[in-house]
PDB file of C-alpha atoms and ligand atoms in Angstrom:
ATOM      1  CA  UNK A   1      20.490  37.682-169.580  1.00 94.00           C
ATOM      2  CA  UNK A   2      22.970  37.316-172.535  1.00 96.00           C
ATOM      3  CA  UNK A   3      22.403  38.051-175.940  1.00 97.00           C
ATOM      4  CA  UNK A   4      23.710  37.040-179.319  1.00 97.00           C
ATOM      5  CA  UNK A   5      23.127  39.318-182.269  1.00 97.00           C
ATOM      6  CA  UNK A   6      24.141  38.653-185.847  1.00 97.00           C
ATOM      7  CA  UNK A   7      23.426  41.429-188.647  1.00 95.00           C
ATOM      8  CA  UNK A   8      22.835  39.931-192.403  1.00 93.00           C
ATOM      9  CA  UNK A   9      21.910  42.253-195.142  1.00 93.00           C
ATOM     10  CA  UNK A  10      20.146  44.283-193.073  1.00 95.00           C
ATOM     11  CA  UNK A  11      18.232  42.005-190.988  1.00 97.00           C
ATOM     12  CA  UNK A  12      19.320  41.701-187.754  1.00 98.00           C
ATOM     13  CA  UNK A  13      18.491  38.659-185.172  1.00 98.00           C
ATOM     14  CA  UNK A  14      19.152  38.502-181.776  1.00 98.00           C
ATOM     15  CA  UNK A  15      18.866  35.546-179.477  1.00 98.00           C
ATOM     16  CA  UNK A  16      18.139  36.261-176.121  1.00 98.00           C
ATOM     17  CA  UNK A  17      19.013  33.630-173.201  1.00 98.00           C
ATOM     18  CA  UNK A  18      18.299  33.902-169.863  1.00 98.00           C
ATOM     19  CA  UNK A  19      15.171  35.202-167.411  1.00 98.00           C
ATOM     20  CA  UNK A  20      13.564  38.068-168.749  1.00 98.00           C
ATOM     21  CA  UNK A  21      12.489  40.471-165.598  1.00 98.00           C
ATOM     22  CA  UNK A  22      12.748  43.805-164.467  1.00 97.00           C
ATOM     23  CA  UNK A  23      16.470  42.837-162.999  1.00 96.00           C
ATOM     24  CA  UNK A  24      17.752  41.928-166.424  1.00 97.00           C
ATOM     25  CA  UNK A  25      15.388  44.085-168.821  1.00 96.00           C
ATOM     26  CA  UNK A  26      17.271  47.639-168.304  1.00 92.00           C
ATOM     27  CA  UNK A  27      20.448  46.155-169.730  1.00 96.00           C
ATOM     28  CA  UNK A  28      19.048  44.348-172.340  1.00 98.00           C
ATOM     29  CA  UNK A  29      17.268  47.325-173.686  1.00 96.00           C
ATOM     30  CA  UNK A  30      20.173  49.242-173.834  1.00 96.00           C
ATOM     31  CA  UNK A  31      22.539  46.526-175.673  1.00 97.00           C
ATOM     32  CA  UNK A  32      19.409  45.647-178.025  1.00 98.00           C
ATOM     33  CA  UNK A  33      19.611  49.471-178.522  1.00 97.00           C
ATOM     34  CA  UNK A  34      23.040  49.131-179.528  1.00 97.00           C
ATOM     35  CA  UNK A  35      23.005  46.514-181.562  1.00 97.00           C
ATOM     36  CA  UNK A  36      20.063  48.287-183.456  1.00 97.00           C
ATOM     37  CA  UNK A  37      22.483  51.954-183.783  1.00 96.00           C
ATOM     38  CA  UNK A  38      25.302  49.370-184.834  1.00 95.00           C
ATOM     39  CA  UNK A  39      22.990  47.311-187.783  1.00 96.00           C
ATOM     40  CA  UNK A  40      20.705  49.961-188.461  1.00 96.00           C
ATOM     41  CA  UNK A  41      18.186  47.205-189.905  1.00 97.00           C
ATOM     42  CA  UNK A  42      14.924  47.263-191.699  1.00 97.00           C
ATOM     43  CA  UNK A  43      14.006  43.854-189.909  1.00 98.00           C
ATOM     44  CA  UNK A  44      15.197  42.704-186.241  1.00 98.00           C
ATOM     45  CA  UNK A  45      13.717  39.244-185.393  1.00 98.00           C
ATOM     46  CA  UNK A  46      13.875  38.364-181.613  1.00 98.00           C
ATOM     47  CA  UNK A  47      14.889  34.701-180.481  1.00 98.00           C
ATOM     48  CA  UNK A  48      13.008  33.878-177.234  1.00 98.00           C
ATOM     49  CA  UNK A  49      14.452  29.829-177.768  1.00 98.00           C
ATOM     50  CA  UNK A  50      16.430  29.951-175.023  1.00 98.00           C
ATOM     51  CA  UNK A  51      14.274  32.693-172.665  1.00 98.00           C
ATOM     52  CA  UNK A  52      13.350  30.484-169.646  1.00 98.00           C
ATOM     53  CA  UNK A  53      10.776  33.134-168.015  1.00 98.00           C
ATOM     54  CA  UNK A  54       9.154  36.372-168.586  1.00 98.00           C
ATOM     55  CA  UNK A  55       6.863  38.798-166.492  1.00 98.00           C
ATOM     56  CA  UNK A  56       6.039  42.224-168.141  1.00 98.00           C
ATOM     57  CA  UNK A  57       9.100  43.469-168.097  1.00 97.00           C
ATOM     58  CA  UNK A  58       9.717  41.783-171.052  1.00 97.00           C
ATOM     59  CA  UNK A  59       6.522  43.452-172.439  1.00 97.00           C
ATOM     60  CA  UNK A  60       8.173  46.871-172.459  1.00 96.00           C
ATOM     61  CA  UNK A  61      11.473  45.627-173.612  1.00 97.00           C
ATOM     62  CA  UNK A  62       9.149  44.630-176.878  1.00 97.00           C
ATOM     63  CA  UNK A  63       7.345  47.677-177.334  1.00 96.00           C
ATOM     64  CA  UNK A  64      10.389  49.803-177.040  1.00 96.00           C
ATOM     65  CA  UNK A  65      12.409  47.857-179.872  1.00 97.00           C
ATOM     66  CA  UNK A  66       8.653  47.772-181.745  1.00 97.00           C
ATOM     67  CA  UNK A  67       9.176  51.548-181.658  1.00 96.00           C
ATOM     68  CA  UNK A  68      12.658  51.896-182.295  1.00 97.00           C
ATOM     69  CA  UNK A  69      12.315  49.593-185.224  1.00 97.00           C
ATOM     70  CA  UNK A  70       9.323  51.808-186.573  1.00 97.00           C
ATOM     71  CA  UNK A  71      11.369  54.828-186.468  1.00 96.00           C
ATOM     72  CA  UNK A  72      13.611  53.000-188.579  1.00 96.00           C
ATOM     73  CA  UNK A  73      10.996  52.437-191.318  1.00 97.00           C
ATOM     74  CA  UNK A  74      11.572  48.675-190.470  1.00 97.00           C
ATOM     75  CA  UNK A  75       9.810  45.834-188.676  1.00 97.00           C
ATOM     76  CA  UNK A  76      10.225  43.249-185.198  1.00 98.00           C
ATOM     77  CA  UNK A  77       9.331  40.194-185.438  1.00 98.00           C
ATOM     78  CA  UNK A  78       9.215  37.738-182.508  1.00 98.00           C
ATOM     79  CA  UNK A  79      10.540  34.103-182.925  1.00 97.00           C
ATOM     80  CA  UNK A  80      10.481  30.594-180.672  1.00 98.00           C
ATOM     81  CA  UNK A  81       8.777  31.841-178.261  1.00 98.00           C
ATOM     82  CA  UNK A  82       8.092  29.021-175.218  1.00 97.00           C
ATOM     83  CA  UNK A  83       4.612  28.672-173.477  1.00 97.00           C
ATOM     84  CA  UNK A  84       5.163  30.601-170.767  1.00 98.00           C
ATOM     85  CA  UNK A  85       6.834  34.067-172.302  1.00 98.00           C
ATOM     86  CA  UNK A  86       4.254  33.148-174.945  1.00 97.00           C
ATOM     87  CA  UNK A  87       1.187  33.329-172.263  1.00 97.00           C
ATOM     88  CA  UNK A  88       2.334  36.407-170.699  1.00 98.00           C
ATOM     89  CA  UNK A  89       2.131  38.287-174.475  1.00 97.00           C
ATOM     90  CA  UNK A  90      -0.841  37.513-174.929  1.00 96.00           C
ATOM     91  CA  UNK A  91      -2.227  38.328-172.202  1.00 95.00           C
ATOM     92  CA  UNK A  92      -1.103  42.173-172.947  1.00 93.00           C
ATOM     93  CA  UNK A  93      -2.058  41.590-176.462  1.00 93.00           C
ATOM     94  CA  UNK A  94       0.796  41.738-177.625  1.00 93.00           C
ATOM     95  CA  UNK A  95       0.487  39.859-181.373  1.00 91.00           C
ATOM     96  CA  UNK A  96      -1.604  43.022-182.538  1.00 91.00           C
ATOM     97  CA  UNK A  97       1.605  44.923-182.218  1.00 92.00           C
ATOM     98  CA  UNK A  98       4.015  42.680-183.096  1.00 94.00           C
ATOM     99  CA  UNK A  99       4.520  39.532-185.104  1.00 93.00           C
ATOM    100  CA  UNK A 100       5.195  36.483-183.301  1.00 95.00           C
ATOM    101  CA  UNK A 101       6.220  33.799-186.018  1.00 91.00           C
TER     102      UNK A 101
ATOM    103  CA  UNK B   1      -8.006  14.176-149.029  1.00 58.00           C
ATOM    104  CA  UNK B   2      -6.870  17.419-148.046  1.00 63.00           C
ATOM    105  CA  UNK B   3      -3.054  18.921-148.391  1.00 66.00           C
ATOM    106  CA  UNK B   4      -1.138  18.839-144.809  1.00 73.00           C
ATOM    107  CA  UNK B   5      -0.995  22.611-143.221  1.00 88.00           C
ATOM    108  CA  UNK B   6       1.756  24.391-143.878  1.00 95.00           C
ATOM    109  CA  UNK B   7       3.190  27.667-144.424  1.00 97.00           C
ATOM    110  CA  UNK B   8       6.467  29.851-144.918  1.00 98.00           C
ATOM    111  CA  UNK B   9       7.530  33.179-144.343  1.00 98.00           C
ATOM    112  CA  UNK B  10      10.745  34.922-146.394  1.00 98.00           C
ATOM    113  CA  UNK B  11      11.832  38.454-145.630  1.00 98.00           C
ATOM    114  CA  UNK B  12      13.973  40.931-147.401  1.00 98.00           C
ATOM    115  CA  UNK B  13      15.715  43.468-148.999  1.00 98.00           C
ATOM    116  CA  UNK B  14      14.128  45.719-151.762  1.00 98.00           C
ATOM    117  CA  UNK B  15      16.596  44.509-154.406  1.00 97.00           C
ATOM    118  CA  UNK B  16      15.875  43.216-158.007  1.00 96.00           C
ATOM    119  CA  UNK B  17      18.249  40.753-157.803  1.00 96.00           C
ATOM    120  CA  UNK B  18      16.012  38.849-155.046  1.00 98.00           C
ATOM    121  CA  UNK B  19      13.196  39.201-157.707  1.00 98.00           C
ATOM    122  CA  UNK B  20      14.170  35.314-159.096  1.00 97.00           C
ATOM    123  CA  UNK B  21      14.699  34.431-155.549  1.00 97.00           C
ATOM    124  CA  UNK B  22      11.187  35.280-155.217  1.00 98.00           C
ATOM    125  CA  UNK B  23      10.231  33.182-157.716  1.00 98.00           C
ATOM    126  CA  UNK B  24      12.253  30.468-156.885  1.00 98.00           C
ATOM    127  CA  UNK B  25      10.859  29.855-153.448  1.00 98.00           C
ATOM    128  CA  UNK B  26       7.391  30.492-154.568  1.00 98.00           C
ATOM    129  CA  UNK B  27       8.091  27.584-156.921  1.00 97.00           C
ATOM    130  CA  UNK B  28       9.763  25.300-154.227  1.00 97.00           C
ATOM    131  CA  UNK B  29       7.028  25.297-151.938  1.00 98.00           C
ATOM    132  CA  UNK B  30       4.040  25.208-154.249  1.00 97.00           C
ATOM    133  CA  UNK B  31       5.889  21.944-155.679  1.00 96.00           C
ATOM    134  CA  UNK B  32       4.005  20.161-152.637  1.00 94.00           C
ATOM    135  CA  UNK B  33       0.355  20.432-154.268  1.00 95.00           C
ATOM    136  CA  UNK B  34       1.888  18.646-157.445  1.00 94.00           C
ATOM    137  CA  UNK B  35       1.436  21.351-159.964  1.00 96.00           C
ATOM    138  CA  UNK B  36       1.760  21.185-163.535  1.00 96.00           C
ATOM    139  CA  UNK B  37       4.702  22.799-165.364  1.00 96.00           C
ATOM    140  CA  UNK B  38       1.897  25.574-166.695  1.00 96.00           C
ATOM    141  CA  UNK B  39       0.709  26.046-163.123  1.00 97.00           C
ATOM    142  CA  UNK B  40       3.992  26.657-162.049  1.00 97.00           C
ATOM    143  CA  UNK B  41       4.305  29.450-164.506  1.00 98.00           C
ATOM    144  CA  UNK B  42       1.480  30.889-163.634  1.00 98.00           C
ATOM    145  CA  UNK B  43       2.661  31.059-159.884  1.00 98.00           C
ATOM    146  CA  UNK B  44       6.267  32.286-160.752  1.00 98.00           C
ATOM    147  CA  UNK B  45       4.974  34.946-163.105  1.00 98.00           C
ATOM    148  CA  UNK B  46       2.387  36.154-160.432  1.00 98.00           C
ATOM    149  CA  UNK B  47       5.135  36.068-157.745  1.00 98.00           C
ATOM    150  CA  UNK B  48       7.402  38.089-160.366  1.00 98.00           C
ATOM    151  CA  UNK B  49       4.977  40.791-160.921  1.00 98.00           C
ATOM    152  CA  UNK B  50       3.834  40.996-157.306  1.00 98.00           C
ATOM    153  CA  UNK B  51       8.056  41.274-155.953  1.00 98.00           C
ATOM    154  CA  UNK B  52       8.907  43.849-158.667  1.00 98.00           C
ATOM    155  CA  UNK B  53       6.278  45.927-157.819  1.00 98.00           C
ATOM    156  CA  UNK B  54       7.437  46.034-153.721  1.00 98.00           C
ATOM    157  CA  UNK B  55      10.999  46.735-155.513  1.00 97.00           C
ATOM    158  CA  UNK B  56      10.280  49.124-158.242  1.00 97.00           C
ATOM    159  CA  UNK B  57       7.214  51.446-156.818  1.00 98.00           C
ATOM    160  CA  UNK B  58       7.078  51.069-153.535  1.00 98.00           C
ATOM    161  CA  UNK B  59      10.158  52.224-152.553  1.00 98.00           C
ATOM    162  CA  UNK B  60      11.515  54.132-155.697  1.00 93.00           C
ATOM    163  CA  UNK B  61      14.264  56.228-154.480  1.00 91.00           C
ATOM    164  CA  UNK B  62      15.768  53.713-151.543  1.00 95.00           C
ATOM    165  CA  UNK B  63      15.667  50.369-150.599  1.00 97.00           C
ATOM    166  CA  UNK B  64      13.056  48.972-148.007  1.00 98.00           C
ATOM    167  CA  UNK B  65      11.772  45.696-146.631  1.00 98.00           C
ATOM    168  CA  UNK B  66       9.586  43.271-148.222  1.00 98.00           C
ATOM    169  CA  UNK B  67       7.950  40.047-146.569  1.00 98.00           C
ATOM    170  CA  UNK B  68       6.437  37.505-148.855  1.00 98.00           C
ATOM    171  CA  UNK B  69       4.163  34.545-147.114  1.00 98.00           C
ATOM    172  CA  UNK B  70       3.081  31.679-148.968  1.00 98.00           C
ATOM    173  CA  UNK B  71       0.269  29.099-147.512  1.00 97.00           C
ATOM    174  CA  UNK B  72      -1.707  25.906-148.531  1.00 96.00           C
ATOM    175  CA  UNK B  73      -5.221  26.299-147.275  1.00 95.00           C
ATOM    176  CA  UNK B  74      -7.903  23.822-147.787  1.00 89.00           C
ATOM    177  CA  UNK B  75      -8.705  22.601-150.936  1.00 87.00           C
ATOM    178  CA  UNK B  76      -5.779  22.428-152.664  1.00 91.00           C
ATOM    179  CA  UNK B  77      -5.119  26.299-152.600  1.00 95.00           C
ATOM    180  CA  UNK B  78      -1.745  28.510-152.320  1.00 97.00           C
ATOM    181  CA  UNK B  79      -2.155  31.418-150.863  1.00 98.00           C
ATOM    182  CA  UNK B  80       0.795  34.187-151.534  1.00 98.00           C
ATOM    183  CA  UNK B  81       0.827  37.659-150.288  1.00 98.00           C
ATOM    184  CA  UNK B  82       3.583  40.045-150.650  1.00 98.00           C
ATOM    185  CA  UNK B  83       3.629  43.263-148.219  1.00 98.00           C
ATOM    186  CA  UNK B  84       5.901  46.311-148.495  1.00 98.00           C
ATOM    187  CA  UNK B  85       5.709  49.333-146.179  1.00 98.00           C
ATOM    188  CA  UNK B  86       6.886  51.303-149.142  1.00 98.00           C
ATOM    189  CA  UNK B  87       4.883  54.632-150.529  1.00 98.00           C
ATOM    190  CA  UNK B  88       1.010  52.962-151.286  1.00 98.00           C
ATOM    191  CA  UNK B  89      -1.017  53.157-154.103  1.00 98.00           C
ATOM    192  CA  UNK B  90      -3.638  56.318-153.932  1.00 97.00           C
ATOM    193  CA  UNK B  91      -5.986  54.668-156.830  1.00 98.00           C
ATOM    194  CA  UNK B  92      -6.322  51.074-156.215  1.00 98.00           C
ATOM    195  CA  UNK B  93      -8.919  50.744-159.227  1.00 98.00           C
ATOM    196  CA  UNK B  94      -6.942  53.100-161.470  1.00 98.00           C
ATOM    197  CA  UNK B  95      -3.770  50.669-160.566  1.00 98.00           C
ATOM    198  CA  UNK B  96      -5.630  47.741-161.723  1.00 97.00           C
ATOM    199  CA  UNK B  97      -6.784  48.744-164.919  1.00 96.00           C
ATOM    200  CA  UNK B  98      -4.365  47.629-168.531  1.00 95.00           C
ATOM    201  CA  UNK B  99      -1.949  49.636-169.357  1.00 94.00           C
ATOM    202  CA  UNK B 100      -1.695  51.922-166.403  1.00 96.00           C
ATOM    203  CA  UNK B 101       1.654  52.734-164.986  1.00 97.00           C
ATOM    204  CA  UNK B 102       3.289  55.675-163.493  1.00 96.00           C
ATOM    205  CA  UNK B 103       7.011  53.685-164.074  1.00 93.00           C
ATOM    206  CA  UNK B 104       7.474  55.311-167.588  1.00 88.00           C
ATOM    207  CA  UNK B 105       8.603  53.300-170.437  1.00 85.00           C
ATOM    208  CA  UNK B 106      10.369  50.811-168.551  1.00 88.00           C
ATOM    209  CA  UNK B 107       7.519  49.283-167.058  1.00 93.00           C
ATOM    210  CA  UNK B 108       4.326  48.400-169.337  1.00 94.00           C
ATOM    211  CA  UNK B 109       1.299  48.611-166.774  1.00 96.00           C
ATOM    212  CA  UNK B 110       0.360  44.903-167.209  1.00 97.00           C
ATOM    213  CA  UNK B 111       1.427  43.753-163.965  1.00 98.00           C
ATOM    214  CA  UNK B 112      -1.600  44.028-161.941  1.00 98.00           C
ATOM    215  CA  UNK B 113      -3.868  42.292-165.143  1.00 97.00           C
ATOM    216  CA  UNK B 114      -1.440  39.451-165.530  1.00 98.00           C
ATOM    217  CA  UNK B 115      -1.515  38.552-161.642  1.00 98.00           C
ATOM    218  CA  UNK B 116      -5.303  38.584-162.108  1.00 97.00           C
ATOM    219  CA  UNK B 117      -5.545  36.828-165.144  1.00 96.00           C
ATOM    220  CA  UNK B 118      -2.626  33.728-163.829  1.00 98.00           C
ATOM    221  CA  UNK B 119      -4.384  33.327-160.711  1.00 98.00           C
ATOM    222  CA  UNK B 120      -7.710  32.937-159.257  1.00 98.00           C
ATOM    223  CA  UNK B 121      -8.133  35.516-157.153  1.00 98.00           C
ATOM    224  CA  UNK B 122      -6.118  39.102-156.544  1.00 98.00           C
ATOM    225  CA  UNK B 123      -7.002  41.758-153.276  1.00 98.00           C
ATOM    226  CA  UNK B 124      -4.614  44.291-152.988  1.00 98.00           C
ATOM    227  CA  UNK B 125      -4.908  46.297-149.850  1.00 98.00           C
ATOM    228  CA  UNK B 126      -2.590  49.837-150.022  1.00 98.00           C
ATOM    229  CA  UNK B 127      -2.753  53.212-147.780  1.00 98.00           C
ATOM    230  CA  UNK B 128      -0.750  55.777-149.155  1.00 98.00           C
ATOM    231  CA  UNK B 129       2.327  56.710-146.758  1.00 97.00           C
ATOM    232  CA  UNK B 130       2.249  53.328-144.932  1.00 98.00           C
ATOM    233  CA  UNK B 131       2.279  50.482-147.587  1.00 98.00           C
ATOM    234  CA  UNK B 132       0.692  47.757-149.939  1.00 98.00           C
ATOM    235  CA  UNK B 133      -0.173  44.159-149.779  1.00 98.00           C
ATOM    236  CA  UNK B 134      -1.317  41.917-152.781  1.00 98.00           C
ATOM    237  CA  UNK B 135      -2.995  38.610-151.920  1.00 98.00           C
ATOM    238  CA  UNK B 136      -3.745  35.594-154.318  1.00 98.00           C
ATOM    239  CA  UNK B 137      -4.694  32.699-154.333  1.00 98.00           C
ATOM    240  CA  UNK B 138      -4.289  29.595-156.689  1.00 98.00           C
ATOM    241  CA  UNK B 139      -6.228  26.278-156.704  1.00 97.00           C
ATOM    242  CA  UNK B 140      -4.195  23.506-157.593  1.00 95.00           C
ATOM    243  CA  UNK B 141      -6.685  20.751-158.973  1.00 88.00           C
ATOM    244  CA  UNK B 142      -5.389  17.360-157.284  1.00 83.00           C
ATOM    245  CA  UNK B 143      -4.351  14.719-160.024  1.00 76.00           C
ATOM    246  CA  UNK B 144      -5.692  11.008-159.717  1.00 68.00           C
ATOM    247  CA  UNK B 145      -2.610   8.294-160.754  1.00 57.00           C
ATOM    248  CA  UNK B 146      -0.546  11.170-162.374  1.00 54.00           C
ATOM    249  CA  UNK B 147      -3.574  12.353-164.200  1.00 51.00           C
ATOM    250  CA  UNK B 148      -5.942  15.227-163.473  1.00 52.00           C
TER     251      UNK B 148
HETATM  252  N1  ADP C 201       3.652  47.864-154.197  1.00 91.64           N
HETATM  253  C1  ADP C 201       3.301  49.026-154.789  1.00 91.64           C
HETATM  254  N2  ADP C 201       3.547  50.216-154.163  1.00 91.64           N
HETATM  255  C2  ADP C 201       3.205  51.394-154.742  1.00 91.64           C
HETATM  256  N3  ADP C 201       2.607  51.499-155.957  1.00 91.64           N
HETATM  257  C3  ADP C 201       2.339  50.355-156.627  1.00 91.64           C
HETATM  258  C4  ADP C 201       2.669  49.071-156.091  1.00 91.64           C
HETATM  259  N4  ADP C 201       2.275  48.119-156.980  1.00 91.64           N
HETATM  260  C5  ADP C 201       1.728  48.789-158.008  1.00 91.64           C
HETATM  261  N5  ADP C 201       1.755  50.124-157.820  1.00 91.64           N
HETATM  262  C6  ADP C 201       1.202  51.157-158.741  1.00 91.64           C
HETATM  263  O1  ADP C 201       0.308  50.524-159.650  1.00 91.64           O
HETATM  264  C7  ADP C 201       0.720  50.740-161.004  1.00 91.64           C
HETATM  265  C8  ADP C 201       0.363  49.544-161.863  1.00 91.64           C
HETATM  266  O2  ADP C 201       1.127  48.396-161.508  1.00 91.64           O
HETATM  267  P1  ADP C 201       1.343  47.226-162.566  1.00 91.64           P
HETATM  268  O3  ADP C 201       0.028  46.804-163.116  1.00 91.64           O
HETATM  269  O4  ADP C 201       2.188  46.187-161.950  1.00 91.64           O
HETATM  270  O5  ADP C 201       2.137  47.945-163.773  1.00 91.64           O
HETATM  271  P2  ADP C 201       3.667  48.457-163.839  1.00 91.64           P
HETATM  272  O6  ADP C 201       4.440  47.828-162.723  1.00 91.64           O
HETATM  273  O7  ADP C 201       4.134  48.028-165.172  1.00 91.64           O
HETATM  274  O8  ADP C 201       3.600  49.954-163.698  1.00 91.64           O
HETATM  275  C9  ADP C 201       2.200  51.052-160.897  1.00 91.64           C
HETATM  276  O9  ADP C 201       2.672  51.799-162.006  1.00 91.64           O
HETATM  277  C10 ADP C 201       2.264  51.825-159.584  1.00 91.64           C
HETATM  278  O10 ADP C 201       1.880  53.164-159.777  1.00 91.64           O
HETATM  279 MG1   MG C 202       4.320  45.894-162.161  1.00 91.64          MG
END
């Protein structure tokens, strides 16, 4: 999975590409937890444009960065997100966390 | 008219990196009952959960076999089942229910509801020590001229 993060006055996006699973999720949390030390926003959006599948893995990925985010005093926000990732967060329930634009 | 019997068998290694294998093949061969592309997601997010289970609980501390067999039955059905030989599960109920995980924060305990809710049908069979199988099965609804 790659990532592309860009930081602007404290907002910080990052647009994920790739397949979302438990193979890819451990380093994605950890460079979306650097990227969050790094930009030390008050808002991170998520891309999911270019995420091309997602199980629950991706689930936790969320939930961590929901928390980290929180600790922060700040806000995620989930954006673009295709059918399929989109069916598997709901299915957890996920938009009572978390928005999803 | 029914589907032609058929079946395949794929066997290996408890690695994650065999975890979009998994879902590739599952893909491939449920192709023949003409699915639609939200079908298909349904099947490769099942398969997904099912594999990285075999991968990530059953055999947490070394690396073990898995065998995944996928079948068209009557009716228009796929049939997948994935068997480790890994640890087992010692509450099968527990297991099932939202939320429930013993894999920390890395995992999210949704596995088990999302195979259940993206298919038709889930059994999982599991004796501690010796091993786990999960069964579904899918019914593919045939589509007349292109159209369902
Ligand atoms: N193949 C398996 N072998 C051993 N334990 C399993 C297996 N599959 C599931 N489990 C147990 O069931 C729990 C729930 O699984 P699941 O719903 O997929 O959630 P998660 O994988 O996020 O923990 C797991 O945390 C684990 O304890
Ligand atoms: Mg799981």
């Amino acid at each position: 999975m790659k990532i592309a993060a860009i930081s602007n006055d404290r907002c910080l996006t990052v647009q994920l590409k790739g397949e979302l699973d438990h193979h890819s999720a451990k380093g994605l949390m950890s460079r979306l937890e650097q990227e969050i030390e790094i930009a030390l926003p008050l808002k991170m959006i998520l891309d999911f444009k270019d995420v091309t599948f997602m199980d629950s893995s991706g689930i936790a990925v969320v939930i961590r960065m929901r928390q980290r985010m929180r600790e922060l005093g700040g806000c995620l926000v989930l954006q673009k997100v295709n059918a399929q990732p989109r069916k598997v967060f709901e299915a957890a329930g996920i938009s009572r966390l978390v928005e999803i634009e | 008219m029914k589907r032609a019997e058929n079946y395949v068998t794929l066997e290996f290694l408890s690695r994650s990196s065999n975890e979009s294998f998994a879902r590739i093949a599952a893909s491939g061969f449920a192709a023949q009952l003409d699915p639609t592309l939200d079908e298909l997601g349904d099947i490769k997010t099942a398969v997904s959960e099912a594999v990285t289970n075999a991968i990530v609980h059953a055999y947490p501390e070394k690396l073990g076999k898995v065998v995944m067999k996928m079948k068209i039955l009557d009716n228009n059905e796929l049939e997948i089942s994935v068997r480790d030989w890994g640890c087992g599960i010692e509450n099968i109920e527990q297991a099932r229910e939202p939320l429930f995980t013993t894999g920390g924060g890395e995992r999210s305990g949704m596995g088990f509801t999302i195979m259940e809710s993206f298919m038709d049908r889930l059994y999982i069979k599991s004796v501690p020590g010796k091993g786990t199988m999960v069964t579904m099965r899918k019914r593919i609804a045939m589509r007349l001229n292109g159209k369902r």
